PDB file of C-alpha atoms in Angstrom:
ATOM      1  CA  MET A1210       0.189   0.268   0.748  1.00 36.00           C
ATOM      2  CA  SER A1211       1.094   2.907  -0.873  1.00 39.00           C
ATOM      3  CA  ALA A1212       1.943   6.033   1.561  1.00 48.00           C
ATOM      4  CA  ASN A1213       0.725   8.483  -0.612  1.00 44.00           C
ATOM      5  CA  ILE A1214      -3.378   8.352  -0.253  1.00 42.00           C
ATOM      6  CA  LYS A1215      -5.371   9.524  -2.558  1.00 39.00           C
ATOM      7  CA  ALA A1216      -9.261  10.639  -2.110  1.00 36.00           C
ATOM      8  CA  GLY A1217     -11.749   8.419  -2.073  1.00 34.00           C
ATOM      9  CA  PRO A1218     -15.588   9.356  -1.749  1.00 34.00           C
ATOM     10  CA  ALA A1219     -16.849   9.720   0.979  1.00 33.00           C
ATOM     11  CA  THR A1220     -17.339   7.125   3.497  1.00 31.00           C
ATOM     12  CA  PRO A1221     -19.246   8.001   6.592  1.00 32.00           C
ATOM     13  CA  VAL A1222     -19.226   6.493   9.065  1.00 29.00           C
ATOM     14  CA  GLY A1223     -21.887   3.942  10.273  1.00 31.00           C
ATOM     15  CA  GLU A1224     -22.770   2.929   6.848  1.00 33.00           C
ATOM     16  CA  GLY A1225     -22.045   0.729   4.601  1.00 35.00           C
ATOM     17  CA  PRO A1226     -23.489  -3.724   4.739  1.00 36.00           C
ATOM     18  CA  GLY A1227     -24.398  -5.091   7.596  1.00 35.00           C
ATOM     19  CA  ARG A1228     -23.505  -1.421   9.663  1.00 33.00           C
ATOM     20  CA  ARG A1229     -26.465   0.507  10.864  1.00 32.00           C
ATOM     21  CA  ARG A1230     -26.611   4.495   9.921  1.00 33.00           C
ATOM     22  CA  ASP A1231     -25.868   7.442  12.897  1.00 35.00           C
ATOM     23  CA  PRO A1232     -26.252  10.530  12.226  1.00 30.00           C
ATOM     24  CA  GLY A1233     -24.551  11.361  14.241  1.00 31.00           C
ATOM     25  CA  LYS A1234     -21.667   9.625  13.226  1.00 39.00           C
ATOM     26  CA  CYS A1235     -21.470  10.730   9.446  1.00 39.00           C
ATOM     27  CA  LEU A1236     -18.227  12.136   9.018  1.00 43.00           C
ATOM     28  CA  PRO A1237     -17.539  12.009   5.640  1.00 51.00           C
ATOM     29  CA  LEU A1238     -14.181  13.005   4.335  1.00 62.00           C
ATOM     30  CA  ASP A1239     -12.601  15.416   1.742  1.00 76.00           C
ATOM     31  CA  GLY A1240      -8.419  14.355   0.287  1.00 90.00           C
ATOM     32  CA  GLU A1241      -7.212  17.190   2.477  1.00 92.00           C
ATOM     33  CA  VAL A1242      -9.298  16.919   5.293  1.00 95.00           C
ATOM     34  CA  GLU A1243      -8.137  12.636   5.983  1.00 95.00           C
ATOM     35  CA  LEU A1244      -4.253  13.810   5.310  1.00 96.00           C
ATOM     36  CA  LEU A1245      -4.608  16.101   7.719  1.00 97.00           C
ATOM     37  CA  ALA A1246      -6.973  13.523  10.426  1.00 98.00           C
ATOM     38  CA  ARG A1247      -4.501  10.276   9.487  1.00 97.00           C
ATOM     39  CA  THR A1248      -1.391  12.975  10.100  1.00 98.00           C
ATOM     40  CA  LEU A1249      -3.340  13.271  13.662  1.00 98.00           C
ATOM     41  CA  TYR A1250      -3.868  10.133  14.399  1.00 98.00           C
ATOM     42  CA  GLY A1251      -0.096   8.810  13.031  1.00 98.00           C
ATOM     43  CA  GLU A1252       2.248  11.999  15.238  1.00 98.00           C
ATOM     44  CA  ALA A1253      -0.759  12.806  18.843  1.00 98.00           C
ATOM     45  CA  ARG A1254      -3.512   9.139  19.236  1.00 97.00           C
ATOM     46  CA  GLY A1255      -1.717   9.473  22.114  1.00 97.00           C
ATOM     47  CA  GLU A1256      -2.832  13.251  23.339  1.00 98.00           C
ATOM     48  CA  THR A1257      -5.230  15.163  24.219  1.00 98.00           C
ATOM     49  CA  VAL A1258      -7.552  16.922  22.129  1.00 98.00           C
ATOM     50  CA  ARG A1259      -5.635  20.874  22.944  1.00 98.00           C
ATOM     51  CA  GLY A1260      -2.329  18.138  22.310  1.00 98.00           C
ATOM     52  CA  LYS A1261      -4.240  16.936  18.621  1.00 98.00           C
ATOM     53  CA  GLU A1262      -4.723  20.684  17.539  1.00 98.00           C
ATOM     54  CA  ALA A1263      -1.403  21.761  18.390  1.00 98.00           C
ATOM     55  CA  VAL A1264      -0.091  19.081  15.902  1.00 98.00           C
ATOM     56  CA  ALA A1265      -3.134  20.476  13.384  1.00 98.00           C
ATOM     57  CA  CYS A1266      -2.162  24.091  13.781  1.00 98.00           C
ATOM     58  CA  VAL A1267       1.831  23.281  13.066  1.00 98.00           C
ATOM     59  CA  ILE A1268       1.081  22.168   9.748  1.00 97.00           C
ATOM     60  CA  VAL A1269      -1.749  24.878   9.309  1.00 97.00           C
ATOM     61  CA  ASN A1270       0.726  27.311   9.704  1.00 96.00           C
ATOM     62  CA  ARG A1271       2.647  26.010   7.932  1.00 95.00           C
ATOM     63  CA  VAL A1272       0.616  26.064   4.903  1.00 94.00           C
ATOM     64  CA  ARG A1273       0.287  29.627   6.320  1.00 93.00           C
ATOM     65  CA  ARG A1274       3.271  30.734   6.103  1.00 92.00           C
ATOM     66  CA  ALA A1275       3.714  29.126   2.332  1.00 90.00           C
ATOM     67  CA  ARG A1276       1.376  31.431   1.161  1.00 88.00           C
ATOM     68  CA  GLU A1277       2.150  34.091   3.220  1.00 89.00           C
ATOM     69  CA  ARG A1278       5.668  33.980   0.916  1.00 84.00           C
ATOM     70  CA  GLY A1279       4.226  31.852  -2.355  1.00 80.00           C
ATOM     71  CA  GLY A1280       5.685  28.808  -1.754  1.00 74.00           C
ATOM     72  CA  TYR A1281       7.749  27.021   0.445  1.00 75.00           C
ATOM     73  CA  TRP A1282       9.090  23.701   0.744  1.00 77.00           C
ATOM     74  CA  TRP A1283       6.950  22.289   3.308  1.00 82.00           C
ATOM     75  CA  GLY A1284       4.306  22.518  -0.105  1.00 86.00           C
ATOM     76  CA  GLU A1285       1.195  24.316   0.235  1.00 88.00           C
ATOM     77  CA  SER A1286      -1.680  22.579   0.915  1.00 92.00           C
ATOM     78  CA  LEU A1287      -2.570  20.399   3.952  1.00 94.00           C
ATOM     79  CA  GLY A1288      -1.942  17.209   2.018  1.00 93.00           C
ATOM     80  CA  GLN A1289       1.211  18.872   0.464  1.00 92.00           C
ATOM     81  CA  VAL A1290       2.778  19.505   4.218  1.00 95.00           C
ATOM     82  CA  CYS A1291       1.592  16.492   5.841  1.00 95.00           C
ATOM     83  CA  GLN A1292       3.177  14.361   3.625  1.00 93.00           C
ATOM     84  CA  LYS A1293       6.275  16.070   2.439  1.00 92.00           C
ATOM     85  CA  PRO A1294       9.715  13.321   3.272  1.00 91.00           C
ATOM     86  CA  TRP A1295      10.960  12.949   6.141  1.00 91.00           C
ATOM     87  CA  GLN A1296       8.976  15.984   8.200  1.00 93.00           C
ATOM     88  CA  PHE A1297       5.563  14.146   9.707  1.00 95.00           C
ATOM     89  CA  SER A1298       7.410  10.512  10.776  1.00 94.00           C
ATOM     90  CA  CYS A1299       4.058   8.890  10.580  1.00 96.00           C
ATOM     91  CA  TRP A1300       4.634   8.907   6.568  1.00 95.00           C
ATOM     92  CA  ASN A1301       8.121   7.725   6.321  1.00 94.00           C
ATOM     93  CA  GLU A1302       8.183   4.697   5.317  1.00 93.00           C
ATOM     94  CA  GLY A1303       9.296   2.240   8.019  1.00 93.00           C
ATOM     95  CA  ASP A1304       8.109   3.709  10.952  1.00 94.00           C
ATOM     96  CA  PRO A1305       5.564   1.335  12.497  1.00 95.00           C
ATOM     97  CA  ASN A1306       2.783   4.378  12.638  1.00 95.00           C
ATOM     98  CA  LEU A1307       2.399   4.246   8.602  1.00 96.00           C
ATOM     99  CA  LYS A1308       0.239   0.654   8.741  1.00 96.00           C
ATOM    100  CA  LYS A1309      -0.907   1.931  11.406  1.00 97.00           C
ATOM    101  CA  ILE A1310      -2.152   6.152   9.607  1.00 96.00           C
ATOM    102  CA  LEU A1311      -3.368   3.425   6.004  1.00 95.00           C
ATOM    103  CA  ALA A1312      -5.369   0.928   8.221  1.00 96.00           C
ATOM    104  CA  VAL A1313      -7.534   2.965  10.814  1.00 96.00           C
ATOM    105  CA  THR A1314     -11.023   3.651   9.777  1.00 95.00           C
ATOM    106  CA  PRO A1315     -13.636   6.097  10.732  1.00 93.00           C
ATOM    107  CA  GLU A1316     -15.636   3.732  13.490  1.00 95.00           C
ATOM    108  CA  ASN A1317     -12.262   4.296  15.759  1.00 97.00           C
ATOM    109  CA  ARG A1318     -13.352   7.250  18.318  1.00 97.00           C
ATOM    110  CA  VAL A1319      -9.953   7.783  18.349  1.00 98.00           C
ATOM    111  CA  PHE A1320      -9.656   8.033  14.557  1.00 97.00           C
ATOM    112  CA  GLN A1321     -13.069  10.275  14.557  1.00 97.00           C
ATOM    113  CA  SER A1322     -11.706  13.196  16.754  1.00 98.00           C
ATOM    114  CA  CYS A1323      -8.719  13.386  14.765  1.00 98.00           C
ATOM    115  CA  ILE A1324     -11.323  14.170  12.189  1.00 97.00           C
ATOM    116  CA  ARG A1325     -13.004  16.252  13.766  1.00 97.00           C
ATOM    117  CA  ILE A1326      -9.988  18.633  15.397  1.00 98.00           C
ATOM    118  CA  ALA A1327      -8.837  18.195  10.958  1.00 97.00           C
ATOM    119  CA  ARG A1328     -12.540  19.502   9.404  1.00 96.00           C
ATOM    120  CA  ARG A1329     -11.759  22.019  12.593  1.00 97.00           C
ATOM    121  CA  ALA A1330      -8.017  23.152  11.898  1.00 97.00           C
ATOM    122  CA  ALA A1331      -8.226  23.193   8.208  1.00 95.00           C
ATOM    123  CA  SER A1332     -11.855  26.303   8.406  1.00 94.00           C
ATOM    124  CA  GLY A1333      -9.640  28.006  10.903  1.00 94.00           C
ATOM    125  CA  ALA A1334     -11.774  27.786  13.964  1.00 96.00           C
ATOM    126  CA  ILE A1335      -8.569  26.070  16.432  1.00 96.00           C
ATOM    127  CA  ASP A1336      -7.374  29.192  18.728  1.00 96.00           C
ATOM    128  CA  ASP A1337      -3.517  28.312  17.874  1.00 97.00           C
ATOM    129  CA  PRO A1338      -1.879  27.143  21.228  1.00 97.00           C
ATOM    130  CA  THR A1339       1.264  26.774  20.008  1.00 98.00           C
ATOM    131  CA  ARG A1340       1.968  30.897  19.380  1.00 96.00           C
ATOM    132  CA  GLY A1341       2.162  30.574  15.714  1.00 96.00           C
ATOM    133  CA  ALA A1342       4.658  27.194  15.302  1.00 97.00           C
ATOM    134  CA  THR A1343       6.135  25.485  12.694  1.00 96.00           C
ATOM    135  CA  HIS A1344       7.572  22.443  14.689  1.00 96.00           C
ATOM    136  CA  TYR A1345       7.211  20.291  16.745  1.00 97.00           C
ATOM    137  CA  HIS A1346       9.184  17.248  18.656  1.00 96.00           C
ATOM    138  CA  SER A1347       8.289  14.876  21.764  1.00 96.00           C
ATOM    139  CA  LYS A1348       9.884  15.385  24.865  1.00 96.00           C
ATOM    140  CA  SER A1349      11.579  11.725  24.060  1.00 95.00           C
ATOM    141  CA  VAL A1350      13.916  13.113  21.355  1.00 94.00           C
ATOM    142  CA  ASN A1351      16.150  16.232  20.955  1.00 93.00           C
ATOM    143  CA  PRO A1352      16.773  16.472  17.233  1.00 94.00           C
ATOM    144  CA  PRO A1353      19.579  19.046  16.140  1.00 94.00           C
ATOM    145  CA  TRP A1354      17.425  21.619  14.609  1.00 93.00           C
ATOM    146  CA  SER A1355      15.416  22.109  18.442  1.00 94.00           C
ATOM    147  CA  ARG A1356      18.505  22.799  20.173  1.00 92.00           C
ATOM    148  CA  ALA A1357      19.516  26.154  21.834  1.00 91.00           C
ATOM    149  CA  LYS A1358      15.622  26.948  20.426  1.00 94.00           C
ATOM    150  CA  ALA A1359      13.674  27.480  23.224  1.00 95.00           C
ATOM    151  CA  PRO A1360      10.417  26.099  22.401  1.00 97.00           C
ATOM    152  CA  THR A1361       7.125  29.025  22.964  1.00 96.00           C
ATOM    153  CA  ALA A1362       4.523  26.139  24.356  1.00 98.00           C
ATOM    154  CA  GLU A1363       4.531  22.364  25.678  1.00 98.00           C
ATOM    155  CA  ILE A1364       1.537  20.524  25.279  1.00 98.00           C
ATOM    156  CA  GLY A1365       1.045  17.380  26.226  1.00 97.00           C
ATOM    157  CA  ASN A1366       3.869  15.261  25.458  1.00 97.00           C
ATOM    158  CA  HIS A1367       5.320  17.591  22.596  1.00 98.00           C
ATOM    159  CA  LEU A1368       7.069  21.368  22.335  1.00 98.00           C
ATOM    160  CA  PHE A1369       6.993  23.118  19.737  1.00 98.00           C
ATOM    161  CA  TYR A1370       8.770  26.362  17.932  1.00 97.00           C
ATOM    162  CA  THR A1371       8.529  29.085  15.991  1.00 94.00           C
ATOM    163  CA  ASN A1372      12.031  29.885  15.293  1.00 79.00           C
ATOM    164  CA  ILE A1373      13.035  28.064  13.411  1.00 84.00           C
ATOM    165  CA  GLU A1374      13.615  27.762   8.998  1.00 74.00           C
TER     166      GLU A1374
END
């Protein structure tokens, strides 16, 4: 299965053969929201809602920065930013989360939360708790790009940064 998934037809939760429709859980997906939701599932599924929102804001901030600058190497859309090689480890070949993010379905409650957050982030409905961060990492690692930099926010198990180029 390729890590570069493409948006397919919307699949409302609770529909399909042998499934009972629950209108409260009907979550049709578009490609950008789906890629963002899968990235949140891979990067932050163990975090609180606020922690997932923070990771979503990093992705939105990268898109915003690209638009302000007339393009940027991260990509110019949510999907491009999410799948840029070596930016979000859950999309890296060989990462144990890759199989999980490709296999998760909208019936999964944590993924449902990721979908709701992705929709809100894509529509600009989340107040950014990261103060404009474009980078983050888990507290358990110390990547070279973060050394000698002060994080702008600490949310859940992640540190967030705005001053990385």
